[in-house]
Tab-separated table of C-alpha atoms in Angstrom:
chain	number	residue	atom	x	y	z
X	1329	MET	CA	0.093	-0.216	-0.076
X	1330	VAL	CA	1.200	3.368	-0.985
X	1331	MET	CA	1.304	5.964	1.846
X	1332	ILE	CA	1.484	9.759	1.392
X	1333	THR	CA	4.658	10.284	2.754
X	1334	ASP	CA	6.032	8.092	-0.598
X	1335	LEU	CA	4.863	10.460	-2.964
X	1336	THR	CA	7.657	12.236	-4.781
X	1337	PHE	CA	7.393	15.900	-4.794
X	1338	ASP	CA	6.732	15.974	-8.383
X	1339	LEU	CA	4.023	13.727	-8.032
X	1340	GLU	CA	2.314	15.324	-5.321
X	1341	LYS	CA	2.904	19.089	-7.064
X	1342	LYS	CA	0.955	17.225	-10.307
X	1343	ILE	CA	-2.208	15.935	-7.885
X	1344	LEU	CA	-2.719	19.336	-6.074
X	1345	ALA	CA	-2.778	20.946	-9.435
X	1346	LEU	CA	-5.792	19.479	-10.610
X	1347	VAL	CA	-7.421	20.020	-7.320
X	1348	PRO	CA	-10.195	22.730	-8.151
X	1349	LYS	CA	-9.539	26.409	-6.887
X	1350	GLU	CA	-13.095	26.307	-5.272
X	1351	SER	CA	-11.916	23.825	-3.019
X	1352	ARG	CA	-11.350	25.696	-0.031
X	1353	PRO	CA	-7.310	25.081	0.284
X	1354	HIS	CA	-7.067	27.177	3.500
X	1355	ALA	CA	-9.024	24.387	5.445
X	1356	TRP	CA	-6.163	22.243	4.465
X	1357	GLN	CA	-3.762	24.209	6.522
X	1358	THR	CA	-4.368	22.458	9.727
X	1359	ILE	CA	-3.742	19.025	8.133
X	1360	CYS	CA	-0.773	19.567	5.674
X	1361	LYS	CA	1.011	22.903	5.860
X	1362	ARG	CA	3.550	21.655	3.200
X	1363	TRP	CA	0.656	20.688	0.852
X	1364	TYR	CA	-1.498	24.192	1.346
X	1365	ALA	CA	2.213	26.172	0.646
X	1366	VAL	CA	2.579	24.336	-2.808
X	1367	ARG	CA	-0.843	24.890	-3.128
X	1368	GLN	CA	-0.761	28.483	-2.883
X	1369	ASP	CA	2.464	28.441	-5.084
X	1370	LEU	CA	0.401	26.638	-7.868
X	1371	LEU	CA	-2.798	29.245	-7.928
X	1372	SER	CA	0.054	31.934	-7.909
X	1373	LYS	CA	1.943	30.902	-11.263
X	1374	LYS	CA	-1.350	29.914	-12.953
X	1375	HIS	CA	-2.800	33.882	-12.281
X	1376	LEU	CA	0.869	34.874	-13.596
X	1377	ALA	CA	0.483	33.468	-16.482
X	1378	ARG	CA	-2.872	34.926	-17.149
X	1379	THR	CA	-2.295	38.406	-15.964
X	1380	GLY	CA	1.231	39.162	-16.356
X	1381	ARG	CA	4.637	39.614	-14.191
X	1382	GLU	CA	4.260	39.877	-10.557
X	1383	PHE	CA	6.342	42.119	-8.347
X	1384	ILE	CA	6.395	43.469	-5.008
X	1385	LEU	CA	6.353	47.323	-4.650
X	1386	LEU	CA	7.177	49.516	-1.728
X	1387	LEU	CA	5.527	52.819	-1.909
X	1388	ASN	CA	4.888	55.554	0.420
X	1389	THR	CA	5.646	53.078	3.545
X	1390	ASN	CA	3.214	50.318	2.049
X	1391	VAL	CA	4.235	47.146	0.277
X	1392	PHE	CA	1.541	45.905	-2.525
X	1393	SER	CA	1.690	43.066	-4.795
X	1394	THR	CA	1.516	44.408	-8.268
X	1395	THR	CA	1.349	42.928	-11.659
X	1396	ILE	CA	2.536	44.296	-15.100
X	1397	ASN	CA	1.192	42.822	-18.450
X	1398	LEU	CA	3.859	43.378	-21.308
X	1399	GLU	CA	2.324	41.324	-23.758
X	1400	GLY	CA	2.199	43.714	-27.027
X	1401	VAL	CA	4.559	45.998	-25.839
X	1402	HIS	CA	6.303	45.730	-29.096
X	1403	ASN	CA	3.180	46.473	-31.011
X	1404	ASN	CA	2.401	49.750	-29.835
X	1405	VAL	CA	0.053	48.128	-27.055
X	1406	ASP	CA	0.325	50.065	-23.691
X	1407	PRO	CA	1.735	48.205	-20.631
X	1408	VAL	CA	-0.754	47.680	-18.132
X	1409	MET	CA	-0.119	47.867	-14.257
X	1410	ASP	CA	-2.495	46.828	-11.569
X	1411	PHE	CA	-2.236	46.637	-8.067
X	1412	GLY	CA	-3.037	43.490	-5.912
X	1413	GLY	CA	-3.243	42.794	-2.426
X	1414	LYS	CA	-1.373	44.898	0.288
X	1415	LEU	CA	0.997	43.464	2.861
X	1416	GLY	CA	-1.074	44.623	5.722
X	1417	SER	CA	-1.980	44.233	9.680
X	1418	LEU	CA	0.773	41.756	10.770
X	1419	GLN	CA	-0.022	43.135	14.323
X	1420	ASP	CA	-3.120	43.725	16.052
X	1421	SER	CA	-2.877	47.553	16.017
X	1422	ASN	CA	-2.313	49.598	12.717
X	1423	ASP	CA	-1.024	48.738	9.096
X	1424	LEU	CA	2.875	48.709	9.508
X	1425	GLN	CA	5.051	51.495	8.434
X	1426	ILE	CA	7.790	50.005	6.448
X	1427	HIS	CA	10.831	51.486	5.656
X	1428	ASP	CA	12.339	49.253	3.231
X	1429	ILE	CA	12.024	45.819	2.370
X	1430	PHE	CA	14.842	42.933	1.098
X	1431	TYR	CA	13.935	40.037	-1.186
X	1432	CYS	CA	15.384	36.844	-0.858
X	1433	LYS	CA	14.049	33.328	-2.104
X	1434	GLY	CA	10.532	33.481	-1.353
X	1435	LEU	CA	10.833	35.699	1.731
X	1436	VAL	CA	10.672	39.435	2.512
X	1437	LEU	CA	12.825	41.415	5.262
X	1438	CYS	CA	10.800	44.305	6.395
X	1439	THR	CA	12.417	47.353	8.045
X	1440	MET	CA	9.786	49.024	9.867
X	1441	VAL	CA	9.674	52.985	10.194
X	1442	GLY	CA	10.511	54.628	13.644
X	1443	LYS	CA	10.977	51.013	15.184
X	1444	GLN	CA	13.801	48.770	16.191
X	1445	MET	CA	12.058	46.119	14.917
X	1446	LEU	CA	12.107	43.650	11.758
X	1447	VAL	CA	9.635	41.522	10.274
X	1448	VAL	CA	10.592	38.344	8.000
X	1449	CYS	CA	7.172	37.418	5.961
X	1450	ASN	CA	6.683	34.728	3.380
X	1451	PRO	CA	3.539	36.481	1.308
X	1452	SER	CA	2.821	32.920	-0.172
X	1453	ASN	CA	2.200	31.160	2.806
X	1454	ARG	CA	1.826	34.116	5.109
X	1455	GLU	CA	3.983	33.219	7.884
X	1456	THR	CA	5.962	35.401	9.643
X	1457	ARG	CA	8.902	36.144	12.279
X	1458	TYR	CA	9.835	38.868	14.324
X	1459	VAL	CA	13.502	40.107	15.073
X	1460	GLU	CA	14.632	42.872	17.229
X	1461	PRO	CA	18.589	44.174	16.486
X	1462	ARG	CA	20.936	44.114	19.196
X	1463	THR	CA	21.645	47.783	18.908
X	1464	SER	CA	20.172	50.896	17.597
X	1465	HIS	CA	21.579	53.184	14.821
X	1466	ASP	CA	19.431	55.453	12.770
X	1467	CYS	CA	22.340	54.773	10.004
X	1468	PHE	CA	21.630	51.003	8.880
X	1469	GLU	CA	21.421	48.730	5.801
X	1470	TYR	CA	19.691	45.154	6.120
X	1471	ALA	CA	20.254	41.863	3.965
X	1472	LEU	CA	18.476	38.536	4.197
X	1473	GLY	CA	20.703	35.557	3.161
X	1474	TYR	CA	21.079	31.627	3.088
X	1475	LYS	CA	24.249	29.240	3.883
X	1476	GLY	CA	24.682	26.557	1.572
X	1477	SER	CA	23.133	25.813	-1.693
X	1478	LYS	CA	19.648	25.290	-0.710
X	1479	ALA	CA	17.019	27.230	1.008
X	1480	SER	CA	14.365	24.725	2.333
X	1481	CYS	CA	13.434	26.678	5.486
X	1482	VAL	CA	14.257	29.785	7.683
X	1483	ASN	CA	16.937	28.196	9.872
X	1484	SER	CA	18.957	27.927	6.921
X	1485	TYR	CA	18.764	31.980	6.541
X	1486	LYS	CA	20.773	34.886	8.070
X	1487	ILE	CA	20.183	38.437	8.776
X	1488	LEU	CA	23.244	40.716	8.109
X	1489	ARG	CA	23.176	43.890	9.534
X	1490	TYR	CA	25.693	46.927	8.419
X	1491	CYS	CA	25.456	50.316	10.410
X	1492	ARG	CA	27.606	53.168	9.446
X	1493	TYR	CA	27.653	56.143	11.530
X	1494	PHE	CA	29.857	58.979	13.132
X	1495	ASP	CA	31.104	58.119	16.690
X	1496	LYS	CA	31.406	61.487	18.115
X	1497	GLN	CA	33.638	60.284	21.382
X	1498	ALA	CA	35.943	58.760	18.948
X	1499	MET	CA	35.567	61.706	16.153
X	1500	ARG	CA	35.408	59.548	13.281
X	1501	THR	CA	33.130	57.383	11.054
X	1502	VAL	CA	32.474	53.730	12.392
X	1503	SER	CA	31.064	50.643	10.311
X	1504	GLU	CA	30.034	47.921	12.376
X	1505	PHE	CA	28.536	44.712	10.922
X	1506	GLU	CA	25.872	41.930	12.795
X	1507	LEU	CA	24.698	38.792	11.785
X	1508	TYR	CA	21.708	37.367	13.030
X	1509	ASP	CA	21.177	33.412	12.838
X	1510	PHE	CA	17.592	31.911	12.769
X	1511	MET	CA	18.379	28.888	14.432
X	1512	SER	CA	19.998	30.146	17.573
X	1513	ASP	CA	17.947	33.292	17.383
X	1514	SER	CA	20.921	35.424	18.388
X	1515	TRP	CA	23.039	38.148	16.734
X	1516	ARG	CA	26.781	38.000	16.037
X	1517	VAL	CA	29.134	40.565	15.981
X	1518	LEU	CA	31.626	40.160	12.882
X	1519	ASP	CA	35.141	41.860	13.119
X	1520	VAL	CA	35.812	43.325	9.421
X	1521	ASP	CA	39.237	45.563	9.125
X	1522	GLU	CA	38.822	49.097	9.255
X	1523	HIS	CA	38.148	50.453	5.621
X	1524	ASP	CA	37.328	53.279	3.543
X	1525	TRP	CA	34.442	51.817	1.557
X	1526	GLU	CA	30.578	52.472	1.823
X	1527	ILE	CA	27.878	50.994	0.132
X	1528	SER	CA	26.127	53.397	-2.024
X	1529	ALA	CA	22.892	51.578	-3.568
X	1530	ARG	CA	20.295	48.929	-2.335
X	1531	GLY	CA	21.746	45.484	-2.010
X	1532	VAL	CA	20.431	42.205	-3.744
X	1533	SER	CA	20.357	38.430	-3.165
X	1534	VAL	CA	21.389	36.033	-5.726
X	1535	LYS	CA	22.012	32.272	-4.630
X	1536	GLY	CA	21.747	33.537	-0.806
X	1537	ASN	CA	24.591	35.708	-1.140
X	1538	THR	CA	24.215	39.278	-1.368
X	1539	TYR	CA	25.678	41.975	-3.880
X	1540	TRP	CA	25.816	46.021	-3.555
X	1541	VAL	CA	27.118	48.796	-5.298
X	1542	ALA	CA	29.844	50.292	-2.935
X	1543	LYS	CA	32.620	52.885	-3.566
X	1544	GLU	CA	36.149	53.566	-2.103
X	1545	ASN	CA	36.977	57.461	-2.815
X	1546	GLU	CA	35.550	57.912	-6.148
X	1547	ASP	CA	36.153	54.257	-7.111
X	1548	GLN	CA	32.951	52.277	-7.919
X	1549	PHE	CA	32.798	48.188	-7.074
X	1550	ILE	CA	30.605	45.419	-6.333
X	1551	LEU	CA	30.530	44.373	-2.885
X	1552	SER	CA	29.387	40.629	-2.164
X	1553	PHE	CA	28.991	38.786	0.994
X	1554	ASP	CA	28.825	35.091	1.256
X	1555	PHE	CA	26.774	33.931	3.928
X	1556	THR	CA	27.717	30.156	4.222
X	1557	ARG	CA	31.445	31.498	4.630
X	1558	GLU	CA	30.686	34.634	6.317
X	1559	ARG	CA	33.196	36.389	4.612
X	1560	PHE	CA	32.952	39.692	1.894
X	1561	GLY	CA	34.228	39.713	-1.472
X	1562	PHE	CA	34.948	42.617	-4.212
X	1563	LEU	CA	33.776	42.191	-8.168
X	1564	PRO	CA	34.549	44.639	-10.630
X	1565	LEU	CA	31.472	46.636	-12.126
X	1566	PRO	CA	30.907	46.578	-16.156
X	1567	TYR	CA	31.986	50.211	-16.704
X	1568	GLU	CA	34.593	52.079	-15.560
X	1569	SER	CA	33.888	54.831	-12.739
X	1570	ALA	CA	34.188	58.711	-13.723
X	1571	GLY	CA	36.286	60.610	-11.952
X	1572	PRO	CA	35.561	64.150	-10.718
X	1573	GLU	CA	37.804	65.756	-13.281
X	1574	ASP	CA	35.206	64.402	-15.533
X	1575	SER	CA	32.481	66.615	-14.202
X	1576	MET	CA	30.393	68.562	-16.013
X	1577	ASN	CA	27.166	68.688	-14.353
X	1578	ASP	CA	27.391	67.778	-10.503
X	1579	GLU	CA	23.434	68.388	-10.198
X	1580	TYR	CA	22.820	64.523	-10.149
X	1581	ASP	CA	24.852	61.482	-9.176
X	1582	ASP	CA	25.500	58.817	-11.678
X	1583	THR	CA	22.641	56.248	-11.487
X	1584	ALA	CA	24.148	52.731	-10.104
X	1585	VAL	CA	21.548	49.833	-9.230
X	1586	LEU	CA	21.403	46.301	-9.121
X	1587	SER	CA	18.731	44.110	-9.766
X	1588	VAL	CA	18.244	40.302	-9.779
X	1589	VAL	CA	17.131	37.554	-12.768
X	1590	ARG	CA	15.625	34.665	-11.997
X	1591	ASP	CA	17.155	34.235	-8.639
X	1592	GLU	CA	20.412	33.453	-10.364
X	1593	GLN	CA	22.018	36.394	-12.585
X	1594	LEU	CA	23.221	40.029	-11.305
X	1595	SER	CA	22.117	42.620	-13.423
X	1596	VAL	CA	23.517	46.162	-13.309
X	1597	LEU	CA	21.928	49.642	-14.767
X	1598	HIS	CA	24.253	52.976	-15.270
X	1599	GLN	CA	23.820	55.962	-16.595
X	1600	TYR	CA	26.712	58.717	-16.545
X	1601	LEU	CA	24.619	61.741	-15.401
X	1602	HIS	CA	27.172	63.627	-14.223
X	1603	LEU	CA	28.423	64.336	-17.571
X	1604	ASP	CA	25.212	65.006	-19.389
X	1605	LEU	CA	25.356	61.484	-21.365
X	1606	TYR	CA	21.543	60.319	-20.858
X	1607	GLU	CA	22.428	57.003	-22.311
X	1608	MET	CA	21.145	54.051	-19.935
X	1609	LYS	CA	22.969	50.762	-20.270
X	1610	ILE	CA	22.022	47.280	-18.506
X	1611	TRP	CA	24.577	44.117	-18.128
X	1612	VAL	CA	23.087	40.848	-16.929
X	1613	SER	CA	25.950	38.588	-15.775
X	1614	ASN	CA	26.766	35.497	-17.574
X	1615	MET	CA	28.082	33.891	-14.099
X	1616	ILE	CA	28.438	35.042	-10.764
X	1617	GLY	CA	30.236	34.114	-7.486
X	1618	THR	CA	31.468	36.133	-4.651
X	1619	LYS	CA	35.001	35.872	-6.016
X	1620	LYS	CA	34.519	36.657	-9.833
X	1621	VAL	CA	31.932	37.810	-12.188
X	1622	SER	CA	31.595	38.071	-16.255
X	1623	TRP	CA	28.774	40.006	-18.370
X	1624	GLY	CA	26.922	40.497	-21.185
X	1625	GLU	CA	25.374	43.478	-22.564
X	1626	PHE	CA	21.292	43.367	-22.045
X	1627	LEU	CA	19.767	46.840	-23.433
X	1628	VAL	CA	21.277	50.267	-24.581
X	1629	VAL	CA	18.402	52.900	-24.985
X	1630	ASP	CA	18.864	56.861	-24.940
X	1631	VAL	CA	16.369	57.931	-22.527
X	1632	VAL	CA	16.176	60.812	-19.893
X	1633	LEU	CA	15.423	59.086	-16.752
X	1634	LEU	CA	16.526	60.767	-13.606
X	1635	ASN	CA	16.856	59.297	-10.232
X	1636	VAL	CA	16.082	55.477	-11.122
X	1637	VAL	CA	16.411	53.679	-7.546
X	1638	SER	CA	15.143	50.068	-8.748
X	1639	PHE	CA	14.662	48.388	-11.756
X	1640	VAL	CA	13.982	44.918	-13.038
X	1641	VAL	CA	14.354	43.464	-16.516
X	1642	ASP	CA	12.301	41.017	-18.545
X	1643	GLU	CA	14.229	38.762	-20.704
X	1644	GLU	CA	11.407	37.661	-22.702
X	1645	HIS	CA	9.972	41.490	-23.927
X	1646	LYS	CA	13.407	42.988	-23.702
X	1647	VAL	CA	12.550	45.300	-21.752
X	1648	ALA	CA	12.912	46.969	-18.211
X	1649	VAL	CA	10.860	48.283	-15.627
X	1650	CYS	CA	12.682	51.375	-13.904
X	1651	CYS	CA	11.296	52.777	-10.652
X	1652	SER	CA	12.743	56.415	-10.190
X	1653	THR	CA	11.974	59.010	-7.354
X	1654	GLY	CA	12.333	62.439	-6.355
X	1655	LYS	CA	11.950	65.989	-8.331
X	1656	ASP	CA	12.319	66.458	-11.732
X	1657	ASP	CA	13.920	69.839	-10.688
X	1658	PRO	CA	15.977	69.906	-7.155
X	1659	SER	CA	16.267	73.447	-7.359
X	1660	ASP	CA	12.223	73.887	-7.415
X	1661	ASP	CA	11.461	73.704	-3.362
X	1662	SER	CA	7.739	74.193	-4.605
X	1663	GLU	CA	7.727	71.034	-6.431
X	1664	GLU	CA	6.450	67.972	-5.038
X	1665	GLU	CA	8.094	64.622	-4.766
X	1666	CYS	CA	6.698	61.644	-6.898
X	1667	THR	CA	7.413	58.347	-7.939
X	1668	SER	CA	7.132	56.932	-11.478
X	1669	ILE	CA	7.779	53.383	-13.058
X	1670	SER	CA	8.353	53.341	-16.611
X	1671	ILE	CA	9.167	50.512	-19.144
X	1672	ILE	CA	12.448	51.021	-20.970
X	1673	GLY	CA	13.202	48.953	-24.267
X	1674	LYS	CA	14.303	49.846	-27.580
X	1675	ASN	CA	12.306	52.763	-29.286
X	1676	ILE	CA	9.755	52.245	-25.846
X	1677	GLN	CA	9.437	54.599	-22.815
X	1678	SER	CA	6.064	53.957	-21.378
X	1679	LEU	CA	4.816	55.276	-18.045
X	1680	VAL	CA	2.998	53.162	-16.208
X	1681	TYR	CA	3.018	55.059	-12.747
X	1682	ASP	CA	3.339	58.642	-11.635
X	1683	GLU	CA	1.807	59.890	-8.478
X	1684	GLY	CA	3.054	61.893	-5.087
X	1685	ALA	CA	5.460	60.411	-2.793
X	1686	ILE	CA	5.484	61.090	0.834
X	1687	HIS	CA	8.910	63.132	1.600
X	1688	GLY	CA	11.866	60.956	2.390
X	1689	SER	CA	10.368	57.926	1.312
X	1690	TRP	CA	12.266	55.486	-1.125
X	1691	PRO	CA	10.138	53.335	-3.156
X	1692	HIS	CA	11.518	49.680	-3.857
X	1693	LEU	CA	10.185	47.503	-7.013
X	1694	ILE	CA	11.308	43.841	-6.856
X	1695	ASN	CA	10.738	40.729	-8.671
X	1696	TYR	CA	8.665	37.889	-7.027
X	1697	VAL	CA	8.389	34.350	-7.167
X	1698	PRO	CA	6.146	32.312	-4.456
X	1699	SER	CA	8.212	29.802	-2.614
X	1700	PRO	CA	6.979	27.448	0.547
X	1701	VAL	CA	9.755	27.741	2.484
X	1702	GLN	CA	8.167	27.524	6.078
X	1703	ILE	CA	9.537	30.294	8.794
X	1704	LEU	CA	9.502	28.012	11.626
X	1705	ARG	CA	9.220	28.887	15.248
X	1706	LYS	CA	12.266	30.176	16.994
X	1707	SER	CA	14.610	27.786	19.392
X	1708	THR	CA	14.117	27.206	23.071
X	1709	ARG	CA	17.752	26.446	23.122
X	1710	LYS	CA	20.045	28.912	25.208
X	1711	SER	CA	23.042	30.062	22.791
X	1712	LYS	CA	26.589	30.482	24.053
X	1713	ARG	CA	28.735	33.295	24.377
X	1714	LYS	CA	31.613	32.860	22.050
X	1715	ARG	CA	34.728	34.927	21.346
X	1716	THR	CA	36.827	34.622	18.595
X	1717	THR	CA	38.961	36.888	16.384
X	1718	ARG	CA	39.286	36.874	12.761
X	1719	SER	CA	40.646	39.895	10.383
X	1720	PHE	CA	39.451	40.342	7.275
X	1721	ASN	CA	41.149	42.830	4.703
X	1722	ARG	CA	40.337	43.972	1.218
X	1723	HIS	CA	43.826	44.177	0.006
X	1724	GLN	CA	45.074	41.301	1.266
X	1725	PRO	CA	42.865	37.992	1.172
X	1726	GLU	CA	43.565	35.185	2.704
X	1727	GLU	CA	42.322	31.904	1.468
X	1728	GLY	CA	39.932	30.746	4.564
X	1729	THR	CA	39.698	33.498	6.694
X	1730	SER	CA	36.668	35.047	7.262
X	1731	ALA	CA	34.890	37.929	9.294
X	1732	ARG	CA	33.574	35.734	12.297
X	1733	SER	CA	32.059	36.171	15.481
X	1734	VAL	CA	33.593	38.308	18.299
X	1735	GLU	CA	30.098	38.528	20.348
X	1736	GLU	CA	26.969	36.543	20.399
X	1737	THR	CA	24.084	37.843	22.413
X	1738	LYS	CA	20.557	36.286	22.870
X	1739	VAL	CA	17.759	38.437	21.789
X	1740	THR	CA	14.094	37.700	22.495
X	1741	PRO	CA	11.208	40.504	21.515
X	1742	ASN	CA	8.801	41.786	24.004
X	1743	ALA	CA	5.952	41.151	21.831
X	1744	LYS	CA	5.252	37.851	19.598
X	1745	PRO	CA	2.396	39.089	17.486
X	1746	LYS	CA	0.736	36.308	14.879
X	1747	ALA	CA	0.181	37.344	11.265
X	1748	ARG	CA	-3.320	38.242	10.390
X	1749	ARG	CA	-3.330	38.724	6.597
X	1750	SER	CA	-0.843	38.891	3.829
X	1751	PHE	CA	-1.163	39.433	0.135
């Protein structure tokens, strides 16, 4: 007799795909959470096939599920953008005010406005987890990644926290790095050698590792972090940085933004705005690791699109969906800030969203692929305090060296609210 546990995962998916949509899959959640998550994933993919690409959009401190239908975009058919569900009340109080989001393999890490608390959620199965930072600083950058080659459950994931601030007592700029482990529910301080580089653009996750655009003096490069070995790496960008001696227009900074293609490749969008060159170039990596990368040119277009803060590429239609913010004229104090989303391609520049924005908010558009990964409850096992020291030097890397923990501290949030609704 064949038991349910003897079925292969592929056979389970085929069976679940045949279940009618009206069969109330929410009722199975108490019977088999894994089947519920797989079923929701299948329904989402069927929906996308009909309506277009699905994205997650951070807009004015709220997070939305959105779709953009690009069919016919090369035949003078205007693309259509639709707003779906909203990432809503994760607590019994008012909706969350979200400062920024970071996506990694089906999970979304949210940092909240005015609160020292992080939320990790899976919009596909509506599971959430709250994480409290070990220390509080206003200037910080968060990244979510996982160790190993597979992300089967949240216990494979880690959160990297990068904080850079001016220490008034030491009278110098200080950089701090901390790592949160979901398994032990604790933060560890990473020992990283003093450096002059700083992150200048949002990070993205590729195969569990995180990549940022960073710069040291006027030199730009890609900074990477390997969550398995817990060490940083440095990769070249597909273009040369322009020095201050080349500057013709100091009104705008050059645009350099990263994105992800199919969770497997890195993409770079770049414009030499300070040279009054409005040519936009986009590259996609042929291969990517934390030690080396090779690039292939994806798109070159002449457009006037300022302040691009995030983008995604659509390989099928050979276009980019660009999200920009700010004012058309920075010198005009009366002008309202706005968020714009445009479709950019060869002989294509189509505006699908253009509305006013909350001052100081930074929109963020990212690809979203549903995943059944489960966010497990926190472990009750007590963590041990560790003290080890390893050095890391960008200019003299040594094989096998890594940025390791010098302190580990158990963190338990005061409140553990449950999720009420999601996308």
